[in-house]
PDB file of C-alpha atoms (C1' of nucleotides) in Angstrom:
ATOM      1  CA  MET A   1       0.000   0.000   0.000  1.00 52.00           C
ATOM      2  CA  GLY A   2       1.445   3.303  -1.040  1.00 48.00           C
ATOM      3  CA  LEU A   3       0.765   6.604   0.613  1.00 54.00           C
ATOM      4  CA  CYS A   4      -0.653   8.174  -2.540  1.00 51.00           C
ATOM      5  CA  ASP A   5      -3.155   5.566  -3.686  1.00 55.00           C
ATOM      6  CA  ASN A   6      -5.865   8.150  -4.266  1.00 61.00           C
ATOM      7  CA  GLY A   7      -3.533  10.067  -6.571  1.00 66.00           C
ATOM      8  CA  TRP A   8      -3.535  13.204  -4.462  1.00 74.00           C
ATOM      9  CA  MET A   9      -0.248  14.989  -4.024  1.00 78.00           C
ATOM     10  CA  PRO A  10       0.351  18.160  -2.055  1.00 82.00           C
ATOM     11  CA  PRO A  11       0.964  21.110  -4.380  1.00 86.00           C
ATOM     12  CA  ALA A  12       4.601  21.573  -5.252  1.00 94.00           C
ATOM     13  CA  ALA A  13       6.266  24.784  -6.349  1.00 96.00           C
ATOM     14  CA  PHE A  14       8.411  25.593  -9.355  1.00 97.00           C
ATOM     15  CA  LEU A  15      10.031  28.701 -10.722  1.00 97.00           C
ATOM     16  CA  LEU A  16       9.547  29.339 -14.432  1.00 97.00           C
ATOM     17  CA  LYS A  17      11.872  31.709 -16.264  1.00 96.00           C
ATOM     18  CA  THR A  18      10.790  33.897 -19.110  1.00 96.00           C
ATOM     19  CA  GLU A  19      12.298  36.740 -21.074  1.00 94.00           C
ATOM     20  CA  PRO A  20       9.700  39.492 -20.553  1.00 94.00           C
ATOM     21  CA  SER A  21      10.201  40.997 -24.014  1.00 91.00           C
ATOM     22  CA  THR A  22       9.114  37.619 -25.388  1.00 91.00           C
ATOM     23  CA  TYR A  23       6.419  36.700 -22.868  1.00 94.00           C
ATOM     24  CA  SER A  24       5.890  38.453 -19.562  1.00 95.00           C
ATOM     25  CA  PHE A  25       3.845  37.956 -16.414  1.00 97.00           C
ATOM     26  CA  GLU A  26       1.717  40.863 -17.644  1.00 96.00           C
ATOM     27  CA  ASP A  27       0.960  38.879 -20.793  1.00 96.00           C
ATOM     28  CA  LEU A  28      -0.128  35.968 -18.607  1.00 96.00           C
ATOM     29  CA  GLU A  29      -2.338  38.287 -16.546  1.00 97.00           C
ATOM     30  CA  ARG A  30      -3.950  39.562 -19.741  1.00 96.00           C
ATOM     31  CA  ALA A  31      -4.752  35.945 -20.670  1.00 95.00           C
ATOM     32  CA  GLY A  32      -7.066  35.991 -17.648  1.00 93.00           C
ATOM     33  CA  ALA A  33      -8.892  32.998 -16.224  1.00 93.00           C
ATOM     34  CA  LYS A  34      -8.501  30.905 -19.356  1.00 93.00           C
ATOM     35  CA  GLY A  35      -4.743  31.158 -18.883  1.00 95.00           C
ATOM     36  CA  ALA A  36      -2.060  30.156 -21.326  1.00 96.00           C
ATOM     37  CA  THR A  37       0.149  27.289 -22.421  1.00 96.00           C
ATOM     38  CA  TRP A  38       3.764  27.401 -21.294  1.00 95.00           C
ATOM     39  CA  ASP A  39       5.717  26.056 -24.251  1.00 93.00           C
ATOM     40  CA  GLY A  40       9.166  26.374 -25.732  1.00 91.00           C
ATOM     41  CA  VAL A  41      11.013  24.415 -23.040  1.00 92.00           C
ATOM     42  CA  ALA A  42      13.632  22.370 -24.916  1.00 89.00           C
ATOM     43  CA  ASN A  43      16.441  21.752 -22.442  1.00 90.00           C
ATOM     44  CA  ALA A  44      16.521  18.138 -21.264  1.00 89.00           C
ATOM     45  CA  THR A  45      16.847  18.885 -17.546  1.00 91.00           C
ATOM     46  CA  ALA A  46      14.191  21.590 -17.686  1.00 94.00           C
ATOM     47  CA  LEU A  47      11.844  19.168 -19.440  1.00 93.00           C
ATOM     48  CA  ILE A  48      12.355  16.559 -16.740  1.00 92.00           C
ATOM     49  CA  HIS A  49      11.220  19.114 -14.172  1.00 94.00           C
ATOM     50  CA  LEU A  50       8.407  20.429 -16.364  1.00 95.00           C
ATOM     51  CA  ARG A  51       6.958  16.940 -16.726  1.00 94.00           C
ATOM     52  CA  THR A  52       6.643  16.671 -12.940  1.00 94.00           C
ATOM     53  CA  ILE A  53       4.418  19.768 -12.729  1.00 96.00           C
ATOM     54  CA  LYS A  54       0.850  18.895 -11.784  1.00 95.00           C
ATOM     55  CA  LYS A  55      -2.434  20.735 -11.834  1.00 96.00           C
ATOM     56  CA  GLY A  56      -2.644  22.884  -8.711  1.00 96.00           C
ATOM     57  CA  ASP A  57       1.120  23.386  -8.333  1.00 96.00           C
ATOM     58  CA  LEU A  58       2.294  26.887  -7.509  1.00 97.00           C
ATOM     59  CA  LEU A  59       4.472  28.613 -10.074  1.00 97.00           C
ATOM     60  CA  LEU A  60       6.828  31.509  -9.470  1.00 97.00           C
ATOM     61  CA  ILE A  61       7.249  33.571 -12.607  1.00 97.00           C
ATOM     62  CA  TYR A  62      10.760  34.985 -13.050  1.00 97.00           C
ATOM     63  CA  HIS A  63      11.827  37.596 -15.580  1.00 96.00           C
ATOM     64  CA  THR A  64      15.312  37.130 -17.065  1.00 95.00           C
ATOM     65  CA  GLY A  65      17.401  39.720 -18.899  1.00 93.00           C
ATOM     66  CA  ASP A  66      17.326  43.263 -17.570  1.00 92.00           C
ATOM     67  CA  GLU A  67      14.923  42.456 -14.726  1.00 95.00           C
ATOM     68  CA  LYS A  68      16.297  39.287 -13.125  1.00 96.00           C
ATOM     69  CA  ARG A  69      13.572  39.026 -10.504  1.00 96.00           C
ATOM     70  CA  VAL A  70      10.609  36.958  -9.405  1.00 97.00           C
ATOM     71  CA  VAL A  71       7.577  39.028 -10.337  1.00 96.00           C
ATOM     72  CA  GLY A  72       4.422  36.993  -9.858  1.00 97.00           C
ATOM     73  CA  LEU A  73       2.585  33.853  -8.874  1.00 97.00           C
ATOM     74  CA  ALA A  74       0.688  31.508 -11.132  1.00 97.00           C
ATOM     75  CA  GLU A  75      -1.024  28.155 -10.830  1.00 97.00           C
ATOM     76  CA  CYS A  76      -0.810  25.122 -13.031  1.00 97.00           C
ATOM     77  CA  THR A  77      -4.258  24.402 -14.512  1.00 97.00           C
ATOM     78  CA  LYS A  78      -3.263  21.345 -16.537  1.00 96.00           C
ATOM     79  CA  SER A  79      -0.527  18.858 -15.698  1.00 96.00           C
ATOM     80  CA  ALA A  80       2.316  18.397 -18.174  1.00 95.00           C
ATOM     81  CA  TYR A  81       1.332  16.918 -21.542  1.00 94.00           C
ATOM     82  CA  PRO A  82       3.020  16.528 -24.951  1.00 92.00           C
ATOM     83  CA  ASP A  83       3.230  19.783 -26.922  1.00 91.00           C
ATOM     84  CA  PRO A  84       0.360  19.547 -29.428  1.00 90.00           C
ATOM     85  CA  LYS A  85       2.234  21.863 -31.802  1.00 88.00           C
ATOM     86  CA  GLN A  86       5.321  19.680 -31.975  1.00 84.00           C
ATOM     87  CA  ALA A  87       5.896  16.323 -33.594  1.00 81.00           C
ATOM     88  CA  ASN A  88       8.603  15.498 -31.077  1.00 82.00           C
ATOM     89  CA  GLU A  89       6.890  13.559 -28.283  1.00 81.00           C
ATOM     90  CA  LYS A  90       9.595  14.514 -25.811  1.00 83.00           C
ATOM     91  CA  LEU A  91       8.583  18.163 -25.827  1.00 89.00           C
ATOM     92  CA  ALA A  92       6.087  18.916 -23.078  1.00 92.00           C
ATOM     93  CA  VAL A  93       4.005  21.901 -22.024  1.00 94.00           C
ATOM     94  CA  ILE A  94       1.761  22.861 -19.125  1.00 96.00           C
ATOM     95  CA  ASP A  95      -1.237  25.149 -18.881  1.00 97.00           C
ATOM     96  CA  LEU A  96      -1.265  27.872 -16.248  1.00 97.00           C
ATOM     97  CA  LYS A  97      -3.047  31.014 -15.171  1.00 97.00           C
ATOM     98  CA  ALA A  98      -1.820  34.101 -13.336  1.00 97.00           C
ATOM     99  CA  LYS A  99      -2.672  34.350  -9.643  1.00 97.00           C
ATOM    100  CA  SER A 100      -1.109  37.523  -8.304  1.00 97.00           C
ATOM    101  CA  ARG A 101       1.704  39.937  -8.791  1.00 96.00           C
ATOM    102  CA  LEU A 102       4.281  40.074  -5.995  1.00 96.00           C
ATOM    103  CA  LYS A 103       3.930  43.216  -3.895  1.00 95.00           C
ATOM    104  CA  SER A 104       7.632  43.647  -4.090  1.00 95.00           C
ATOM    105  CA  PRO A 105       9.476  41.597  -6.719  1.00 96.00           C
ATOM    106  CA  VAL A 106      12.340  39.489  -5.369  1.00 96.00           C
ATOM    107  CA  THR A 107      15.553  40.173  -7.221  1.00 96.00           C
ATOM    108  CA  LEU A 108      18.201  37.638  -8.099  1.00 96.00           C
ATOM    109  CA  ALA A 109      20.645  39.849  -6.192  1.00 95.00           C
ATOM    110  CA  ALA A 110      18.527  39.549  -3.053  1.00 95.00           C
ATOM    111  CA  LEU A 111      18.381  35.772  -3.407  1.00 96.00           C
ATOM    112  CA  LYS A 112      22.114  35.531  -4.032  1.00 94.00           C
ATOM    113  CA  SER A 113      22.853  37.618  -0.957  1.00 93.00           C
ATOM    114  CA  ASP A 114      20.932  35.200   1.270  1.00 94.00           C
ATOM    115  CA  PRO A 115      22.907  32.040   2.082  1.00 93.00           C
ATOM    116  CA  ALA A 116      19.651  30.069   2.403  1.00 94.00           C
ATOM    117  CA  PHE A 117      19.384  30.043  -1.383  1.00 95.00           C
ATOM    118  CA  LYS A 118      22.968  29.221  -2.286  1.00 91.00           C
ATOM    119  CA  ASP A 119      22.317  25.546  -3.100  1.00 93.00           C
ATOM    120  CA  TRP A 120      19.096  26.236  -4.974  1.00 95.00           C
ATOM    121  CA  ASP A 121      19.175  25.392  -8.682  1.00 94.00           C
ATOM    122  CA  LEU A 122      18.231  28.962  -9.633  1.00 95.00           C
ATOM    123  CA  ILE A 123      21.574  30.074  -8.213  1.00 94.00           C
ATOM    124  CA  ARG A 124      23.608  26.953  -8.946  1.00 92.00           C
ATOM    125  CA  LEU A 125      22.436  26.360 -12.520  1.00 92.00           C
ATOM    126  CA  SER A 126      21.845  29.768 -14.007  1.00 92.00           C
ATOM    127  CA  ARG A 127      20.675  28.415 -17.343  1.00 92.00           C
ATOM    128  CA  LEU A 128      17.977  26.123 -15.977  1.00 94.00           C
ATOM    129  CA  SER A 129      14.561  27.515 -16.943  1.00 95.00           C
ATOM    130  CA  VAL A 130      12.305  25.265 -14.849  1.00 96.00           C
ATOM    131  CA  VAL A 131      13.486  25.213 -11.245  1.00 96.00           C
ATOM    132  CA  PRO A 132      11.968  23.005  -8.537  1.00 96.00           C
ATOM    133  CA  THR A 133      11.438  25.128  -5.439  1.00 96.00           C
ATOM    134  CA  PRO A 134      11.511  23.471  -2.014  1.00 95.00           C
ATOM    135  CA  GLU A 135       8.829  24.544   0.427  1.00 95.00           C
ATOM    136  CA  PRO A 136      11.148  26.389   2.861  1.00 95.00           C
ATOM    137  CA  LEU A 137      12.601  28.462   0.032  1.00 96.00           C
ATOM    138  CA  LEU A 138       9.148  29.198  -1.347  1.00 96.00           C
ATOM    139  CA  LYS A 139       8.119  30.496   2.088  1.00 96.00           C
ATOM    140  CA  LYS A 140      11.183  32.711   2.287  1.00 96.00           C
ATOM    141  CA  ILE A 141      10.546  34.154  -1.161  1.00 97.00           C
ATOM    142  CA  LEU A 142       6.927  34.910  -0.325  1.00 96.00           C
ATOM    143  CA  GLN A 143       8.094  36.658   2.854  1.00 96.00           C
ATOM    144  CA  LEU A 144      10.597  38.741   0.916  1.00 95.00           C
ATOM    145  CA  ALA A 145       7.903  39.612  -1.606  1.00 95.00           C
ATOM    146  CA  ASP A 146       5.596  41.067   1.027  1.00 88.00           C
ATOM    147  CA  SER A 147       8.181  43.165   2.793  1.00 60.00           C
TER     148      SER A 147
ATOM    149  C1'  DG B   1      32.291   6.483 -26.960  1.00 87.43           C
ATOM    150  C1'  DC B   2      35.313  10.503 -27.033  1.00 87.43           C
ATOM    151  C1'  DC B   3      36.016  15.167 -27.706  1.00 87.43           C
ATOM    152  C1'  DA B   4      36.597  19.430 -30.465  1.00 87.43           C
ATOM    153  C1'  DA B   5      33.852  22.830 -32.319  1.00 87.43           C
ATOM    154  C1'  DC B   6      29.952  25.212 -32.108  1.00 87.43           C
ATOM    155  C1'  DG B   7      25.501  27.116 -30.271  1.00 87.43           C
ATOM    156  C1'  DT B   8      22.670  28.957 -26.440  1.00 87.43           C
ATOM    157  C1'  DT B   9      21.314  30.959 -22.138  1.00 87.43           C
ATOM    158  C1'  DG B  10      21.473  34.337 -19.082  1.00 87.43           C
ATOM    159  C1'  DG B  11      24.271  36.886 -15.746  1.00 87.43           C
ATOM    160  C1'  DC B  12      27.799  40.422 -15.547  1.00 87.43           C
TER     161       DC B  12
ATOM    162  C1'  DG C   1      29.136  43.350 -25.610  1.00 87.43           C
ATOM    163  C1'  DC C   2      31.348  39.786 -23.287  1.00 87.43           C
ATOM    164  C1'  DC C   3      31.868  35.389 -21.498  1.00 87.43           C
ATOM    165  C1'  DA C   4      31.060  31.372 -18.170  1.00 87.43           C
ATOM    166  C1'  DA C   5      28.707  27.459 -18.022  1.00 87.43           C
ATOM    167  C1'  DC C   6      26.553  24.692 -19.830  1.00 87.43           C
ATOM    168  C1'  DG C   7      24.279  21.563 -23.931  1.00 87.43           C
ATOM    169  C1'  DT C   8      24.539  19.627 -28.731  1.00 87.43           C
ATOM    170  C1'  DT C   9      26.543  17.925 -32.831  1.00 87.43           C
ATOM    171  C1'  DG C  10      29.354  15.365 -35.758  1.00 87.43           C
ATOM    172  C1'  DG C  11      33.870  13.435 -37.154  1.00 87.43           C
ATOM    173  C1'  DC C  12      36.689   9.897 -35.906  1.00 87.43           C
TER     174       DC C  12
END
DNA sequence: GCCAACGTTGGC
DNA sequence: GCCAACGTTGGC
């Protein structure tokens, strides 16, 4: 007997990176309740993480480039599935909708300056675009965002 | 299967 | 604009 026989899993959290000039949190907000499909993830490691994202998981949206900061929260509305626009079965996407903008965005600099985050993949693997986010770190980020 | 060359991401 | 830190590709 496993502990998850009914298929329920507590919501996990992930950070998703995006270049805001390509697709921003504001774009996701404009998509409203119907949300959007998060596609374009091609990196093998990022895809492994993306495929573990389930409906109901919390998503931190991070802007790369000039901003380099966590700007908003979103929620997965459809667990990972093969990209319908791609022939390659390995490519996966999720659906998501915006939840809320962070009161005060959390900068990469702020995260780097806090030793609690030093082993986190966002810091360790700067090119990873889908970053699993352990609960304690999620809590810290949400605290920093409200301050 | 190794590795040199090249391409990409994203921070600096 | 540069480059570190990857990942990918293709010749051998």
